């Protein structure tokens, strides 16, 4: 394939999109987030945690304390993105994330998510 064909093929790929959590099996804490690419997001988080640069300091601290073997990645929900534009996809992901945050309450000190500021 030519470079142009490879680029076009990449643009046309369909990624699994939805909500995931990272669970610490040693203490039960969880981190919830949405992603437009569920197949790659765990690699990003794991790499950041391994090199010590994860943006969530509590999750980073526990990774260092308990080690990778104490963490699992779980997909909570996927969305069907057919006939949706990027704006609709982002809105759907944020709504789904908000629903799960409200239901599971993964906020410090019981989880790794930061509690949203009151509006």
Short mmCIF file of N, CA and C in Angstrom, two decimals:
data_model
loop_
_atom_site.label_atom_id
_atom_site.label_comp_id
_atom_site.label_asym_id
_atom_site.label_seq_id
_atom_site.Cartn_x
_atom_site.Cartn_y
_atom_site.Cartn_z
N UNK A 1 0.84 -1.20 0.00
CA UNK A 1 0.00 0.00 0.00
C UNK A 1 0.88 1.25 0.00
N UNK A 2 0.37 2.28 -0.63
CA UNK A 2 1.09 3.55 -0.63
C UNK A 2 0.87 4.26 0.70
N UNK A 3 1.68 5.25 0.96
CA UNK A 3 1.53 6.03 2.19
C UNK A 3 0.14 6.65 2.28
N UNK A 4 -0.34 7.16 1.15
CA UNK A 4 -1.67 7.79 1.11
C UNK A 4 -2.75 6.75 1.43
N UNK A 5 -2.63 5.56 0.89
CA UNK A 5 -3.61 4.49 1.16
C UNK A 5 -3.57 4.06 2.63
N UNK A 6 -2.37 3.98 3.17
CA UNK A 6 -2.24 3.63 4.60
C UNK A 6 -2.88 4.69 5.48
N UNK A 7 -2.65 5.95 5.15
CA UNK A 7 -3.24 7.05 5.92
C UNK A 7 -4.76 7.01 5.84
N UNK A 8 -5.28 6.77 4.67
CA UNK A 8 -6.73 6.70 4.48
C UNK A 8 -7.31 5.51 5.23
N UNK A 9 -6.64 4.38 5.18
CA UNK A 9 -7.10 3.18 5.90
C UNK A 9 -7.13 3.44 7.39
N UNK A 10 -6.12 4.12 7.92
CA UNK A 10 -6.09 4.44 9.35
C UNK A 10 -7.25 5.35 9.72
N UNK A 11 -7.51 6.37 8.90
CA UNK A 11 -8.61 7.29 9.18
C UNK A 11 -9.96 6.59 9.18
N UNK A 12 -10.09 5.53 8.40
CA UNK A 12 -11.36 4.82 8.29
C UNK A 12 -11.53 3.70 9.31
N UNK A 13 -10.52 3.48 10.14
CA UNK A 13 -10.62 2.44 11.16
C UNK A 13 -11.73 2.79 12.16
N UNK A 14 -12.37 1.76 12.65
CA UNK A 14 -13.38 1.94 13.69
C UNK A 14 -12.78 1.48 15.01
N UNK A 15 -12.78 2.36 15.99
CA UNK A 15 -12.25 2.05 17.31
C UNK A 15 -13.40 1.78 18.27
N UNK A 16 -13.15 0.88 19.23
CA UNK A 16 -14.12 0.69 20.30
C UNK A 16 -14.04 1.91 21.21
N UNK A 17 -15.19 2.53 21.45
CA UNK A 17 -15.25 3.73 22.28
C UNK A 17 -16.17 3.48 23.45
N UNK A 18 -15.82 4.06 24.58
CA UNK A 18 -16.68 3.89 25.75
C UNK A 18 -15.99 4.26 27.04
N UNK A 19 -16.36 3.54 28.07
CA UNK A 19 -15.92 3.84 29.42
C UNK A 19 -15.14 2.67 29.99
N UNK A 20 -14.09 2.98 30.73
CA UNK A 20 -13.27 1.93 31.33
C UNK A 20 -12.95 2.29 32.77
N UNK A 21 -12.45 1.30 33.50
CA UNK A 21 -11.94 1.58 34.83
C UNK A 21 -10.63 0.84 35.02
N UNK A 22 -9.81 1.40 35.89
CA UNK A 22 -8.59 0.76 36.35
C UNK A 22 -8.87 0.41 37.80
N UNK A 23 -8.77 -0.87 38.15
CA UNK A 23 -9.09 -1.33 39.51
C UNK A 23 -7.81 -1.78 40.21
N UNK A 24 -7.63 -1.27 41.42
CA UNK A 24 -6.54 -1.72 42.28
C UNK A 24 -7.09 -2.89 43.10
N UNK A 25 -6.63 -4.09 42.82
CA UNK A 25 -7.16 -5.28 43.50
C UNK A 25 -6.65 -5.40 44.94
N UNK A 26 -5.62 -4.64 45.28
CA UNK A 26 -5.07 -4.70 46.63
C UNK A 26 -5.91 -3.89 47.63
N UNK A 27 -6.44 -2.74 47.18
CA UNK A 27 -7.21 -1.91 48.11
C UNK A 27 -8.62 -1.57 47.62
N UNK A 28 -8.99 -2.02 46.42
CA UNK A 28 -10.34 -1.81 45.91
C UNK A 28 -10.61 -0.47 45.27
N UNK A 29 -9.64 0.43 45.24
CA UNK A 29 -9.86 1.74 44.62
C UNK A 29 -9.98 1.59 43.11
N UNK A 30 -10.78 2.49 42.51
CA UNK A 30 -10.95 2.46 41.06
C UNK A 30 -10.76 3.86 40.48
N UNK A 31 -10.42 3.86 39.21
CA UNK A 31 -10.29 5.09 38.42
C UNK A 31 -11.16 4.90 37.19
N UNK A 32 -12.06 5.84 36.92
CA UNK A 32 -12.99 5.74 35.79
C UNK A 32 -12.71 6.88 34.82
N UNK A 33 -12.78 6.53 33.52
CA UNK A 33 -12.56 7.53 32.48
C UNK A 33 -13.17 7.02 31.17
N UNK A 34 -13.48 7.93 30.27
CA UNK A 34 -13.96 7.54 28.95
C UNK A 34 -12.82 7.65 27.95
N UNK A 35 -12.98 6.96 26.81
CA UNK A 35 -11.95 6.99 25.78
C UNK A 35 -12.55 6.76 24.41
N UNK A 36 -11.95 7.38 23.41
CA UNK A 36 -12.36 7.15 22.03
C UNK A 36 -11.64 5.94 21.44
N UNK A 37 -10.75 5.32 22.21
CA UNK A 37 -10.05 4.13 21.75
C UNK A 37 -9.75 3.22 22.95
N UNK A 38 -10.71 2.36 23.26
CA UNK A 38 -10.58 1.47 24.41
C UNK A 38 -9.45 0.46 24.24
N UNK A 39 -9.10 0.14 23.01
CA UNK A 39 -8.06 -0.85 22.78
C UNK A 39 -6.66 -0.30 23.06
N UNK A 40 -6.50 1.00 23.06
CA UNK A 40 -5.18 1.58 23.27
C UNK A 40 -5.01 2.34 24.58
N UNK A 41 -6.10 2.69 25.23
CA UNK A 41 -6.00 3.56 26.41
C UNK A 41 -5.25 2.90 27.56
N UNK A 42 -5.42 1.59 27.75
CA UNK A 42 -4.74 0.92 28.85
C UNK A 42 -3.22 0.99 28.65
N UNK A 43 -2.76 0.84 27.41
CA UNK A 43 -1.32 0.95 27.15
C UNK A 43 -0.80 2.33 27.54
N UNK A 44 -1.56 3.37 27.24
CA UNK A 44 -1.13 4.72 27.60
C UNK A 44 -1.02 4.88 29.10
N UNK A 45 -2.06 4.45 29.82
CA UNK A 45 -2.03 4.57 31.28
C UNK A 45 -0.90 3.74 31.88
N UNK A 46 -0.77 2.52 31.42
CA UNK A 46 0.27 1.63 31.95
C UNK A 46 1.67 2.22 31.69
N UNK A 47 1.90 2.75 30.50
CA UNK A 47 3.20 3.35 30.19
C UNK A 47 3.47 4.54 31.09
N UNK A 48 2.48 5.42 31.26
CA UNK A 48 2.66 6.58 32.14
C UNK A 48 2.95 6.14 33.58
N UNK A 49 2.25 5.11 34.04
CA UNK A 49 2.47 4.61 35.39
C UNK A 49 3.86 3.98 35.53
N UNK A 50 4.29 3.24 34.54
CA UNK A 50 5.59 2.58 34.59
C UNK A 50 6.74 3.58 34.62
N UNK A 51 6.61 4.69 33.88
CA UNK A 51 7.70 5.66 33.88
C UNK A 51 7.53 6.73 34.96
N UNK A 52 6.43 6.65 35.72
CA UNK A 52 6.23 7.55 36.85
C UNK A 52 5.71 8.92 36.49
N UNK A 53 4.99 9.02 35.37
CA UNK A 53 4.52 10.34 34.94
C UNK A 53 3.00 10.43 34.83
N UNK A 54 2.28 9.56 35.50
CA UNK A 54 0.81 9.60 35.40
C UNK A 54 0.28 10.86 36.07
N UNK A 55 -0.73 11.47 35.46
CA UNK A 55 -1.27 12.73 35.98
C UNK A 55 -2.03 12.57 37.29
N UNK A 56 -2.46 11.34 37.61
CA UNK A 56 -3.16 11.10 38.87
C UNK A 56 -2.14 10.63 39.91
N UNK A 57 -1.79 11.53 40.81
CA UNK A 57 -0.70 11.25 41.76
C UNK A 57 -1.02 10.10 42.71
N UNK A 58 -2.27 9.97 43.14
CA UNK A 58 -2.63 8.88 44.04
C UNK A 58 -2.54 7.52 43.36
N UNK A 59 -3.02 7.46 42.13
CA UNK A 59 -2.91 6.23 41.35
C UNK A 59 -1.44 5.90 41.12
N UNK A 60 -0.64 6.90 40.80
CA UNK A 60 0.79 6.69 40.59
C UNK A 60 1.45 6.16 41.86
N UNK A 61 1.10 6.73 42.99
CA UNK A 61 1.68 6.31 44.27
C UNK A 61 1.33 4.85 44.57
N UNK A 62 0.06 4.47 44.37
CA UNK A 62 -0.35 3.10 44.63
C UNK A 62 0.27 2.12 43.63
N UNK A 63 0.46 2.55 42.40
CA UNK A 63 1.13 1.69 41.40
C UNK A 63 2.54 1.37 41.87
N UNK A 64 3.20 2.38 42.38
CA UNK A 64 4.57 2.18 42.88
C UNK A 64 4.57 1.27 44.11
N UNK A 65 3.58 1.43 44.97
CA UNK A 65 3.49 0.65 46.21
C UNK A 65 3.11 -0.81 45.94
N UNK A 66 2.06 -1.03 45.15
CA UNK A 66 1.51 -2.38 44.96
C UNK A 66 2.03 -3.10 43.71
N UNK A 67 2.49 -2.36 42.72
CA UNK A 67 2.99 -2.96 41.49
C UNK A 67 1.89 -3.24 40.48
N UNK A 68 2.31 -3.44 39.24
CA UNK A 68 1.39 -3.63 38.12
C UNK A 68 0.45 -4.82 38.32
N UNK A 69 0.93 -5.87 38.96
CA UNK A 69 0.12 -7.09 39.14
C UNK A 69 -1.14 -6.84 39.96
N UNK A 70 -1.19 -5.73 40.70
CA UNK A 70 -2.35 -5.41 41.53
C UNK A 70 -3.38 -4.54 40.82
N UNK A 71 -3.20 -4.31 39.51
CA UNK A 71 -4.11 -3.45 38.77
C UNK A 71 -4.68 -4.18 37.57
N UNK A 72 -5.99 -4.00 37.35
CA UNK A 72 -6.65 -4.58 36.19
C UNK A 72 -7.40 -3.48 35.44
N UNK A 73 -7.53 -3.68 34.14
CA UNK A 73 -8.24 -2.78 33.26
C UNK A 73 -9.55 -3.45 32.88
N UNK A 74 -10.66 -2.75 33.03
CA UNK A 74 -11.97 -3.31 32.71
C UNK A 74 -12.77 -2.32 31.86
N UNK A 75 -13.40 -2.82 30.82
CA UNK A 75 -14.30 -1.99 30.02
C UNK A 75 -15.67 -2.04 30.68
N UNK A 76 -16.21 -0.88 31.03
CA UNK A 76 -17.52 -0.80 31.67
C UNK A 76 -18.66 -0.74 30.66
N UNK A 77 -18.45 0.02 29.59
CA UNK A 77 -19.51 0.20 28.60
C UNK A 77 -18.90 0.68 27.29
N UNK A 78 -19.53 0.28 26.20
CA UNK A 78 -19.14 0.75 24.88
C UNK A 78 -20.32 1.47 24.25
N UNK A 79 -20.02 2.42 23.38
CA UNK A 79 -21.09 3.13 22.68
C UNK A 79 -21.05 2.77 21.20
N UNK A 80 -22.22 2.76 20.59
CA UNK A 80 -22.35 2.53 19.16
C UNK A 80 -22.23 3.88 18.48
N UNK A 81 -21.16 4.06 17.73
CA UNK A 81 -20.89 5.37 17.13
C UNK A 81 -21.35 5.51 15.69
N UNK A 82 -22.03 4.50 15.19
CA UNK A 82 -22.50 4.57 13.81
C UNK A 82 -23.47 5.74 13.67
N UNK A 83 -23.31 6.48 12.62
CA UNK A 83 -24.14 7.65 12.32
C UNK A 83 -23.97 8.79 13.33
N UNK A 84 -22.83 8.83 14.02
CA UNK A 84 -22.54 9.91 14.96
C UNK A 84 -21.32 10.68 14.47
N UNK A 85 -21.36 12.00 14.62
CA UNK A 85 -20.17 12.77 14.31
C UNK A 85 -19.31 12.89 15.58
N UNK A 86 -18.13 13.47 15.45
CA UNK A 86 -17.20 13.56 16.59
C UNK A 86 -17.80 14.32 17.76
N UNK A 87 -18.54 15.36 17.49
CA UNK A 87 -19.17 16.14 18.55
C UNK A 87 -20.18 15.29 19.33
N UNK A 88 -21.00 14.54 18.61
CA UNK A 88 -21.99 13.66 19.26
C UNK A 88 -21.29 12.56 20.07
N UNK A 89 -20.22 12.00 19.51
CA UNK A 89 -19.47 10.96 20.22
C UNK A 89 -18.92 11.50 21.53
N UNK A 90 -18.30 12.67 21.48
CA UNK A 90 -17.74 13.27 22.70
C UNK A 90 -18.81 13.55 23.75
N UNK A 91 -19.96 14.06 23.31
CA UNK A 91 -21.07 14.31 24.24
C UNK A 91 -21.56 13.02 24.87
N UNK A 92 -21.70 11.98 24.06
CA UNK A 92 -22.16 10.69 24.55
C UNK A 92 -21.18 10.10 25.57
N UNK A 93 -19.88 10.19 25.26
CA UNK A 93 -18.86 9.67 26.18
C UNK A 93 -18.89 10.42 27.51
N UNK A 94 -18.99 11.74 27.47
CA UNK A 94 -19.02 12.53 28.70
C UNK A 94 -20.27 12.23 29.54
N UNK A 95 -21.40 12.06 28.86
CA UNK A 95 -22.63 11.73 29.56
C UNK A 95 -22.51 10.36 30.24
N UNK A 96 -22.00 9.39 29.52
CA UNK A 96 -21.81 8.05 30.06
C UNK A 96 -20.86 8.09 31.25
N UNK A 97 -19.77 8.83 31.10
CA UNK A 97 -18.80 8.96 32.19
C UNK A 97 -19.45 9.58 33.43
N UNK A 98 -20.24 10.63 33.23
CA UNK A 98 -20.91 11.30 34.34
C UNK A 98 -21.87 10.35 35.06
N UNK A 99 -22.61 9.56 34.31
CA UNK A 99 -23.55 8.61 34.92
C UNK A 99 -22.82 7.59 35.80
N UNK A 100 -21.72 7.05 35.30
CA UNK A 100 -20.96 6.07 36.08
C UNK A 100 -20.27 6.71 37.28
N UNK A 101 -19.79 7.94 37.14
CA UNK A 101 -19.17 8.63 38.27
C UNK A 101 -20.20 8.84 39.38
N UNK A 102 -21.41 9.23 38.99
CA UNK A 102 -22.46 9.44 39.99
C UNK A 102 -22.85 8.13 40.66
N UNK A 103 -22.92 7.06 39.88
CA UNK A 103 -23.33 5.77 40.43
C UNK A 103 -22.26 5.13 41.30
N UNK A 104 -21.02 5.10 40.83
CA UNK A 104 -19.96 4.37 41.53
C UNK A 104 -19.18 5.22 42.53
N UNK A 105 -19.25 6.54 42.42
CA UNK A 105 -18.58 7.46 43.34
C UNK A 105 -17.11 7.09 43.59
N UNK A 106 -16.30 7.03 42.54
CA UNK A 106 -14.90 6.62 42.70
C UNK A 106 -13.97 7.77 43.11
N UNK A 107 -14.43 8.55 44.08
CA UNK A 107 -13.70 9.76 44.44
C UNK A 107 -12.81 9.50 45.66
N UNK A 108 -11.76 10.32 45.74
CA UNK A 108 -10.83 10.22 46.87
C UNK A 108 -11.61 10.38 48.17
N UNK A 109 -11.33 9.65 49.20
CA UNK A 109 -10.23 8.70 49.36
C UNK A 109 -10.59 7.26 48.95
N UNK A 110 -11.82 7.01 48.52
CA UNK A 110 -12.23 5.64 48.17
C UNK A 110 -11.88 5.24 46.74
N UNK A 111 -11.52 6.22 45.93
CA UNK A 111 -11.16 5.96 44.54
C UNK A 111 -10.11 6.96 44.11
N UNK A 112 -9.80 6.96 42.83
CA UNK A 112 -8.75 7.83 42.32
C UNK A 112 -9.25 9.05 41.57
N UNK A 113 -10.52 9.10 41.25
CA UNK A 113 -11.05 10.27 40.53
C UNK A 113 -11.15 11.46 41.47
N UNK A 114 -10.95 12.64 40.91
CA UNK A 114 -11.14 13.87 41.67
C UNK A 114 -12.61 14.22 41.67
N UNK A 115 -13.12 14.61 42.82
CA UNK A 115 -14.53 15.01 42.92
C UNK A 115 -14.74 16.29 42.11
N UNK A 116 -15.78 16.32 41.29
CA UNK A 116 -16.04 17.54 40.50
C UNK A 116 -16.34 18.72 41.42
N UNK A 117 -15.91 19.89 40.99
CA UNK A 117 -16.19 21.10 41.76
C UNK A 117 -17.66 21.43 41.67
N UNK A 118 -18.21 21.88 42.77
CA UNK A 118 -19.64 22.26 42.81
C UNK A 118 -19.83 23.49 41.92
N UNK A 119 -20.93 23.48 41.20
CA UNK A 119 -21.19 24.62 40.31
C UNK A 119 -22.19 25.54 40.93
#
